Every structure is written in C-alpha cells, then in structure tokens.
Tab-separated table of N, CA, C and O in Angstrom:
chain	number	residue	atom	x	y	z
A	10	UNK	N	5.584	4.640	-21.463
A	10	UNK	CA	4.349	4.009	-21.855
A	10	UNK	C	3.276	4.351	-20.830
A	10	UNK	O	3.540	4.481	-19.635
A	11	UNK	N	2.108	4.488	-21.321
A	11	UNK	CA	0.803	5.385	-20.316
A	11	UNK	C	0.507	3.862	-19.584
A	11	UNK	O	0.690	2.686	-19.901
A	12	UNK	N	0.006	4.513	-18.552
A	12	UNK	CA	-0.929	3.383	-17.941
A	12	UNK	C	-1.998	2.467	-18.564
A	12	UNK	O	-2.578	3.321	-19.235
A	13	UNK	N	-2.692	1.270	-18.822
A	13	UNK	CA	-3.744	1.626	-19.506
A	13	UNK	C	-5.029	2.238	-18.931
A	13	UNK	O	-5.147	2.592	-17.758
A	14	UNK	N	-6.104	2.337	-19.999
A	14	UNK	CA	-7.566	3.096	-18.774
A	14	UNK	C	-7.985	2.015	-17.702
A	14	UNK	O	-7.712	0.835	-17.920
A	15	UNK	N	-8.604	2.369	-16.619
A	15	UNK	CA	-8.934	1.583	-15.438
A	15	UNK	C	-9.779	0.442	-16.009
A	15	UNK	O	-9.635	-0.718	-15.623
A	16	UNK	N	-10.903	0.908	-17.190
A	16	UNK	CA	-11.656	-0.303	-17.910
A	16	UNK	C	-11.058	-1.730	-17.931
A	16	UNK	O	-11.583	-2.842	-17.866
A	17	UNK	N	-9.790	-1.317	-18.044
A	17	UNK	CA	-8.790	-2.627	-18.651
A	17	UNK	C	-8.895	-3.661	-17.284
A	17	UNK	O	-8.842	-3.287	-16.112
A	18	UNK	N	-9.088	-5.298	-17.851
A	18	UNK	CA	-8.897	-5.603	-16.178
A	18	UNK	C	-7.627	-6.283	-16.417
A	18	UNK	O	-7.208	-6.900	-17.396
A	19	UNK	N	-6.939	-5.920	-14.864
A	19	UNK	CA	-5.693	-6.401	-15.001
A	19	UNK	C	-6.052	-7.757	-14.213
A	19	UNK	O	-7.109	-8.038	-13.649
A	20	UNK	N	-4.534	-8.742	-14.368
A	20	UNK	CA	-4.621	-10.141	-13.816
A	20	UNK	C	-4.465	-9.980	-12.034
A	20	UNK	O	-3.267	-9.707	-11.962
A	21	UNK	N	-4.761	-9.987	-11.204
A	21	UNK	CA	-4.359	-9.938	-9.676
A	21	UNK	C	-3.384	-10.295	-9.350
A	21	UNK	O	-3.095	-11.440	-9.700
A	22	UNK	N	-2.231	-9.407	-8.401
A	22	UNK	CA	-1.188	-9.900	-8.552
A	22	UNK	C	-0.627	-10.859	-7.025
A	22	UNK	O	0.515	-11.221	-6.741
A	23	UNK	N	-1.587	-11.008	-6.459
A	23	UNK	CA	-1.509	-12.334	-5.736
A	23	UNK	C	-2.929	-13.004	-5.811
A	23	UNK	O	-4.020	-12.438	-5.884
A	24	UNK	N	-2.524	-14.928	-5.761
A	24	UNK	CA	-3.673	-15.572	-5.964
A	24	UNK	C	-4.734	-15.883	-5.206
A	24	UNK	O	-5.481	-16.801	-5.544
A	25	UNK	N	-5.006	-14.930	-3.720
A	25	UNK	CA	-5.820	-14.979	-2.718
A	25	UNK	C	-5.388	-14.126	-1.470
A	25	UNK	O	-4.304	-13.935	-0.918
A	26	UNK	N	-6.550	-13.730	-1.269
A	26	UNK	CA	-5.695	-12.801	-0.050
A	26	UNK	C	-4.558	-13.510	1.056
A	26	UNK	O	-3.623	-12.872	1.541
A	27	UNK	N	-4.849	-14.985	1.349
A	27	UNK	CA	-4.047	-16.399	1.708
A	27	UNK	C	-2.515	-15.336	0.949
A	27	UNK	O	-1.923	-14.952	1.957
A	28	UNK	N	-2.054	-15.004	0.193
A	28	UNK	CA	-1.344	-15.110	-0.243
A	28	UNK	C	-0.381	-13.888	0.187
A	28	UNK	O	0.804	-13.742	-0.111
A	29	UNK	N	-1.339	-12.914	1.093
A	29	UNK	CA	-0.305	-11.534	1.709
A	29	UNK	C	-0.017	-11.722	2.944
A	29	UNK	O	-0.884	-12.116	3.723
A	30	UNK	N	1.301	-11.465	3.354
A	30	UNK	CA	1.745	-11.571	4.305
A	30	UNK	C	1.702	-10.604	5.327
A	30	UNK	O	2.561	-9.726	5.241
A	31	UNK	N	0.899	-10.542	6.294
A	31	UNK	CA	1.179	-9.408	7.310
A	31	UNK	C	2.657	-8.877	7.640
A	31	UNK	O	3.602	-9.625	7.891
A	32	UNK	N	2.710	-7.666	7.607
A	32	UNK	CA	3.881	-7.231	7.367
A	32	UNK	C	4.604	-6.335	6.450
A	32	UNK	O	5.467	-5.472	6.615
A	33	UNK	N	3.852	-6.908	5.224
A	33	UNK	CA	4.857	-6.879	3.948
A	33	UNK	C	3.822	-5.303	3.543
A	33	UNK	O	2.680	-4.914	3.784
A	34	UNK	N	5.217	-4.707	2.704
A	34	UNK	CA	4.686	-3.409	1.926
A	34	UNK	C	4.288	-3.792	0.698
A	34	UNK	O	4.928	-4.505	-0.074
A	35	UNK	N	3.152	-3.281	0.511
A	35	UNK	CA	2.117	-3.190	-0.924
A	35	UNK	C	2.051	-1.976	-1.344
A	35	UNK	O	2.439	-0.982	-0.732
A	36	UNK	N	1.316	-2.034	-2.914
A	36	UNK	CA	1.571	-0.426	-3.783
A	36	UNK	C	-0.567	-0.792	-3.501
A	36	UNK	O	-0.927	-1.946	-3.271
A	37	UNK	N	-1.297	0.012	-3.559
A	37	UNK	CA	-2.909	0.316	-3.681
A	37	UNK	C	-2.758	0.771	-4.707
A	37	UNK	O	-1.964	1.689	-4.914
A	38	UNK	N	-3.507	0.217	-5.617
A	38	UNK	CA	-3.420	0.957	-6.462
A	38	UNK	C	-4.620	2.482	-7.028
A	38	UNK	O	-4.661	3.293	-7.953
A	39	UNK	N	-5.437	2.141	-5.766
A	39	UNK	CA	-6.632	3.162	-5.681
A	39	UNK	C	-5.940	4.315	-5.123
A	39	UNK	O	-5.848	5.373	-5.746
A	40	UNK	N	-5.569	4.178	-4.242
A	40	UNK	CA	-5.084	5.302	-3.338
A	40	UNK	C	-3.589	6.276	-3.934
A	40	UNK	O	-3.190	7.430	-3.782
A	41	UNK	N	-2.999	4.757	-4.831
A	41	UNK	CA	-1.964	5.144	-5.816
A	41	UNK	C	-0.398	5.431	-5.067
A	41	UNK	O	0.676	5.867	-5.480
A	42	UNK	N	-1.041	4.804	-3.407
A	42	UNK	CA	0.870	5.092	-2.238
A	42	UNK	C	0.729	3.552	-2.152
A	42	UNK	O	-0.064	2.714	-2.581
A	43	UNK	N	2.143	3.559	-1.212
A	43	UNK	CA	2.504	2.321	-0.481
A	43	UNK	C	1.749	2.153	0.724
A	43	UNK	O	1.024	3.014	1.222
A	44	UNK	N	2.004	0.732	1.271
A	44	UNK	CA	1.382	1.108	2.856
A	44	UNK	C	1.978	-0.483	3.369
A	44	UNK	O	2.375	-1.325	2.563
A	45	UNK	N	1.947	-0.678	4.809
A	45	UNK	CA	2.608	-1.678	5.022
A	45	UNK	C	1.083	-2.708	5.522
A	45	UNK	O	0.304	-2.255	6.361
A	46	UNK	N	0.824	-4.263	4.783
A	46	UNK	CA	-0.263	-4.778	5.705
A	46	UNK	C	-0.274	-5.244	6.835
A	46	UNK	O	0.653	-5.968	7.198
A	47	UNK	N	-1.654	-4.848	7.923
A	47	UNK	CA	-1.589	-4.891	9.289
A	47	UNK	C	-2.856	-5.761	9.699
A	47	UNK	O	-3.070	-6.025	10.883
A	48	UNK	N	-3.679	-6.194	8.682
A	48	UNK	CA	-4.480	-7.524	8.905
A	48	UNK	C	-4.987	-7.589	8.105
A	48	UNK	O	-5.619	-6.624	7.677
A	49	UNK	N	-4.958	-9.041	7.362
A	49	UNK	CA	-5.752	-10.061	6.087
A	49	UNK	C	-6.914	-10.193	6.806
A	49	UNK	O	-6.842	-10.866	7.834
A	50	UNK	N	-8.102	-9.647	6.466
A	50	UNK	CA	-9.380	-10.152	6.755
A	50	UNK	C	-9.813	-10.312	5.371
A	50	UNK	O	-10.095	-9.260	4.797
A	51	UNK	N	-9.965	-11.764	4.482
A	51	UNK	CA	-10.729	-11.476	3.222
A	51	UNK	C	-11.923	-11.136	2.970
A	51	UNK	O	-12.729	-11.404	3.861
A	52	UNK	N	-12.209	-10.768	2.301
A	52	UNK	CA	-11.176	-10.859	0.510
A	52	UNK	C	-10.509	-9.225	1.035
A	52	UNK	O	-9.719	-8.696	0.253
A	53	UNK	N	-10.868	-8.453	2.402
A	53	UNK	CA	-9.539	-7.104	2.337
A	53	UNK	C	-8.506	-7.434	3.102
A	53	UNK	O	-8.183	-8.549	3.511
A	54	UNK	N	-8.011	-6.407	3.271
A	54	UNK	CA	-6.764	-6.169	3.871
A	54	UNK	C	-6.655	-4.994	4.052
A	54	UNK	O	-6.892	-4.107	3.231
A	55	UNK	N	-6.127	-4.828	5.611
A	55	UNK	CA	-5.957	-3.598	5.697
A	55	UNK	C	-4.694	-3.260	5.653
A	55	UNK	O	-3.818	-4.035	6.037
A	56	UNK	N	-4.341	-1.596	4.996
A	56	UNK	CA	-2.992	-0.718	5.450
A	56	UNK	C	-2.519	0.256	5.966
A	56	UNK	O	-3.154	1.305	5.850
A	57	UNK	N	-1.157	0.259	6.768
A	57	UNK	CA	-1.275	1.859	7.118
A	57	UNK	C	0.157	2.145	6.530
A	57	UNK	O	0.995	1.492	5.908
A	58	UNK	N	0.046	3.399	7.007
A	58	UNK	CA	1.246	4.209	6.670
A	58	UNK	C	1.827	5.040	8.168
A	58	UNK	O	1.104	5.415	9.091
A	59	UNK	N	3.173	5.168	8.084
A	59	UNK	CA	3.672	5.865	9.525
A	59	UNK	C	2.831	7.156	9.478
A	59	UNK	O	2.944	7.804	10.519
A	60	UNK	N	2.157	7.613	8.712
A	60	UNK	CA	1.894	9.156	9.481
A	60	UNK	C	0.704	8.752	10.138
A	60	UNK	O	0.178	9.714	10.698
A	61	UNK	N	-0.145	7.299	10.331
A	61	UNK	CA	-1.137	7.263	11.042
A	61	UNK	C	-2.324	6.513	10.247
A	61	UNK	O	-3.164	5.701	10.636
A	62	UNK	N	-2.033	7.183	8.785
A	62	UNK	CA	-3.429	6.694	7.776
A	62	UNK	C	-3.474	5.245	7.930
A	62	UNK	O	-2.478	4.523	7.935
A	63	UNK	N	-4.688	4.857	8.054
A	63	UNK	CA	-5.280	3.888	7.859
A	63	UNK	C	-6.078	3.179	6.961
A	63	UNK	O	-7.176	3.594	7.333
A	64	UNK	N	-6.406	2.135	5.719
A	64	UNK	CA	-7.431	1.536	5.304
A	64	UNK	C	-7.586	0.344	4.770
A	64	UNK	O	-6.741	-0.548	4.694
A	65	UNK	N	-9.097	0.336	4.258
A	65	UNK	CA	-9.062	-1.704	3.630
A	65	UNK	C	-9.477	-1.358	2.143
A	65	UNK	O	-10.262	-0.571	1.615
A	66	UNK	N	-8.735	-2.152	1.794
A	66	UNK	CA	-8.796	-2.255	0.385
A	66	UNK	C	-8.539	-3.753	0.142
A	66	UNK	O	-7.824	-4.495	0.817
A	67	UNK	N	-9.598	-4.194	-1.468
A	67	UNK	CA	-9.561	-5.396	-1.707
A	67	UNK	C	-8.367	-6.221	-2.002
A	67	UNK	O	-7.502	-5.522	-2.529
A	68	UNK	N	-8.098	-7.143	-1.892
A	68	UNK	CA	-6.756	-7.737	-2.140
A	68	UNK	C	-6.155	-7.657	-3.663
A	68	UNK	O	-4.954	-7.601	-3.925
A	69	UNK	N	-7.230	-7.662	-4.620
A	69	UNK	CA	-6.964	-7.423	-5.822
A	69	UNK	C	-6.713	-6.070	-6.444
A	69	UNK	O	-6.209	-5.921	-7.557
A	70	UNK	N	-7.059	-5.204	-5.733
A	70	UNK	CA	-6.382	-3.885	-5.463
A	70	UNK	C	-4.754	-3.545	-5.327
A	70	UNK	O	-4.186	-2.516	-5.693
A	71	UNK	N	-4.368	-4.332	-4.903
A	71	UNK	CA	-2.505	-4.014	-4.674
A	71	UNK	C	-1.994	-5.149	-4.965
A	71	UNK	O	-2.633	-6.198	-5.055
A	72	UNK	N	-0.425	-4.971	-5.187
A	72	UNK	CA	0.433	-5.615	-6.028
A	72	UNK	C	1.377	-5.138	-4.820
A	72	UNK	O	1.171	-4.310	-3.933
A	73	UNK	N	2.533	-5.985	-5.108
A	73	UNK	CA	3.712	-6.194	-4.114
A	73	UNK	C	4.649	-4.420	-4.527
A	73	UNK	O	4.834	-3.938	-5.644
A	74	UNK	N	4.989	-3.942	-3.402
A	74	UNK	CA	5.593	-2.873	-4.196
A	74	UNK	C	7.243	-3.008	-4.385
A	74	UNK	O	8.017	-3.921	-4.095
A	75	UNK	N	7.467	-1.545	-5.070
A	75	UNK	CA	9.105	-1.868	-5.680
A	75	UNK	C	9.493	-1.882	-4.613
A	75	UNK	O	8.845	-1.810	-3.569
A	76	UNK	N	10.961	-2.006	-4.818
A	76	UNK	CA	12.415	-1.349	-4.125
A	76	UNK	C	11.914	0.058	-3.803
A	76	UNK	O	11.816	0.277	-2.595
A	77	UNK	N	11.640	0.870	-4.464
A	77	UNK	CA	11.695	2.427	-4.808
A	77	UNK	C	10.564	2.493	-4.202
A	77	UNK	O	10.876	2.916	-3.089
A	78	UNK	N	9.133	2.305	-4.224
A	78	UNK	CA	7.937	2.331	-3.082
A	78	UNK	C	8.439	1.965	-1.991
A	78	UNK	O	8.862	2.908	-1.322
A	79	UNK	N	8.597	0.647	-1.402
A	79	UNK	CA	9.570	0.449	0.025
A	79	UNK	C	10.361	1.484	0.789
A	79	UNK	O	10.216	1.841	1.958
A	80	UNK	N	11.196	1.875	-0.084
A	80	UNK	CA	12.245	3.201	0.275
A	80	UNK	C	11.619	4.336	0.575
A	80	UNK	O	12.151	5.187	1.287
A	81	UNK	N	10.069	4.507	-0.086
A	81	UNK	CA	9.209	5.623	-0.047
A	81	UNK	C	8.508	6.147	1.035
A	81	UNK	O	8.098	7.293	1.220
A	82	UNK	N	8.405	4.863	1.918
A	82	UNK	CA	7.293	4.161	2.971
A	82	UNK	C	8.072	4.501	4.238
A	82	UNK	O	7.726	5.001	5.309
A	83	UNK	N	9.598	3.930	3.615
A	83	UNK	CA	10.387	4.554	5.096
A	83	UNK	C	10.808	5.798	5.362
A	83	UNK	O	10.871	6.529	6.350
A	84	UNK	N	11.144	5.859	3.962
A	84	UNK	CA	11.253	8.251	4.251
A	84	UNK	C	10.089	9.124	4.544
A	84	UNK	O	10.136	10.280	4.964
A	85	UNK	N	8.921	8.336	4.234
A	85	UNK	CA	7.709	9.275	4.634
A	85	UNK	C	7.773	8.789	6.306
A	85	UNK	O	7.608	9.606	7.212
A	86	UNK	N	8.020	7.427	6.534
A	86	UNK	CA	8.428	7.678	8.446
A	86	UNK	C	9.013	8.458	8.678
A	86	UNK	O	8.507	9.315	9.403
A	87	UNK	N	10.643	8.677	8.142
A	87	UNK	CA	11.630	9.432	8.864
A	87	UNK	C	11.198	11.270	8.368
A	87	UNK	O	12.098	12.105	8.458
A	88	UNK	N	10.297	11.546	8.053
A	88	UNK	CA	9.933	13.153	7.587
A	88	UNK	C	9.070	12.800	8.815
A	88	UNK	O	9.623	13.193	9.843
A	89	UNK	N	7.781	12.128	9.059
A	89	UNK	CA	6.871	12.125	9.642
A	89	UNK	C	7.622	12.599	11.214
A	89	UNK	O	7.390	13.563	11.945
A	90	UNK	N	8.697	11.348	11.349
A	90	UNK	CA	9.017	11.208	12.845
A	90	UNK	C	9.982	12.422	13.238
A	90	UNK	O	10.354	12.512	14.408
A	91	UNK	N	10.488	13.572	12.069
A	91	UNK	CA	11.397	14.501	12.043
A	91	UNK	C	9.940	15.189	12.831
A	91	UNK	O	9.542	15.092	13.992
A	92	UNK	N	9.260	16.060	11.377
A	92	UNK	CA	8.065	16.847	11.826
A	92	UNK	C	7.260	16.390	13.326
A	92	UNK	O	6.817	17.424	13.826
A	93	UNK	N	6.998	15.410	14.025
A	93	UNK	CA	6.565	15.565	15.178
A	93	UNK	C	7.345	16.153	16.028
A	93	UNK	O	7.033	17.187	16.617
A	94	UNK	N	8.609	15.447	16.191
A	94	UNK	CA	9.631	16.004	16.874
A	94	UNK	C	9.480	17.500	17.002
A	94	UNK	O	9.213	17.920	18.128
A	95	UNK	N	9.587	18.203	16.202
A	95	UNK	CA	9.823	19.976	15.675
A	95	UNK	C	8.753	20.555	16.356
A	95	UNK	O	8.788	21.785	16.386
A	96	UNK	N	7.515	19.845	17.086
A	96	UNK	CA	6.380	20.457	17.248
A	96	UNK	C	6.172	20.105	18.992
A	96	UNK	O	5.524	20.819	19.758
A	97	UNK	N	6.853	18.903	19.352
A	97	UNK	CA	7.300	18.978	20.938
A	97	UNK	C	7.788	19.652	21.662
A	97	UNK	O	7.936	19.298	22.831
C-alpha cells in the first residue's frame, strides 16, 4: 500500500513534545532516517545519528521508530565506527 500524498494530515504520533524521551530513537519523517533524541526544546527536538549528523525537527514530524529502524541506527554506528577505524 503507497504512502498517502504529504497533503494528507496525519494524527501526531506523540501528544506533546512533553511526551519524547531523551534518548529514545525516532523515524523523521522529513529526512525519512532514524536518529536518536538529544534535546526536547519545544515544540522541536533535536537528532543525531552516529556518523555525526545533526538536526531539529518539529515534534510532529516523527513517530516512535520500529524494531527494524532501531537495528538501522545501530548498524549505521557499527559501519561508521568500522570506516573510521580503516582511515587511522
């Protein structure tokens, strides 16, 4: 089943930024990756990812991610933390 078009508004899938936990991995859905959050300032939040990236995006922007995003978040560490290595 397709996505629907962006027009569509979806419901937010937490009820305030109050509601993300520093820490926890989220899906963006702008950016369309995972990222883990590293500070609730509302209404953003910011995320990063192990290779360094950084950003803020609105809270209504991301949704909690899967199992399978999670798993995604940590293999892009362990490639990231391989490839530096290789270049020391």
């Amino acid at each position: 089943m397709a996505d629907p078009p962006r027009s569509v508004k979806r419901k937010p899938a937490f009820s305030g930024p109050e509601a993300i936990v520093v820490g926890s991995v989220v899906f963006d859905r702008d950016y369309e990756m995972p990222g883990r959050v590293r500070l609730v300032d509302a209404p953003f939040i910011e995320l990063d990812r192990p290779t360094g990236l950084a950003w803020r995006v609105h809270y209504r922007r991301v949704r909690p991610a899967t199992e399978w995003e999670q798993r995604q978040l940590v293999a892009v560490g362990r490639l990231h933390r391989q490839r530096k290595k290789g270049r020391a």
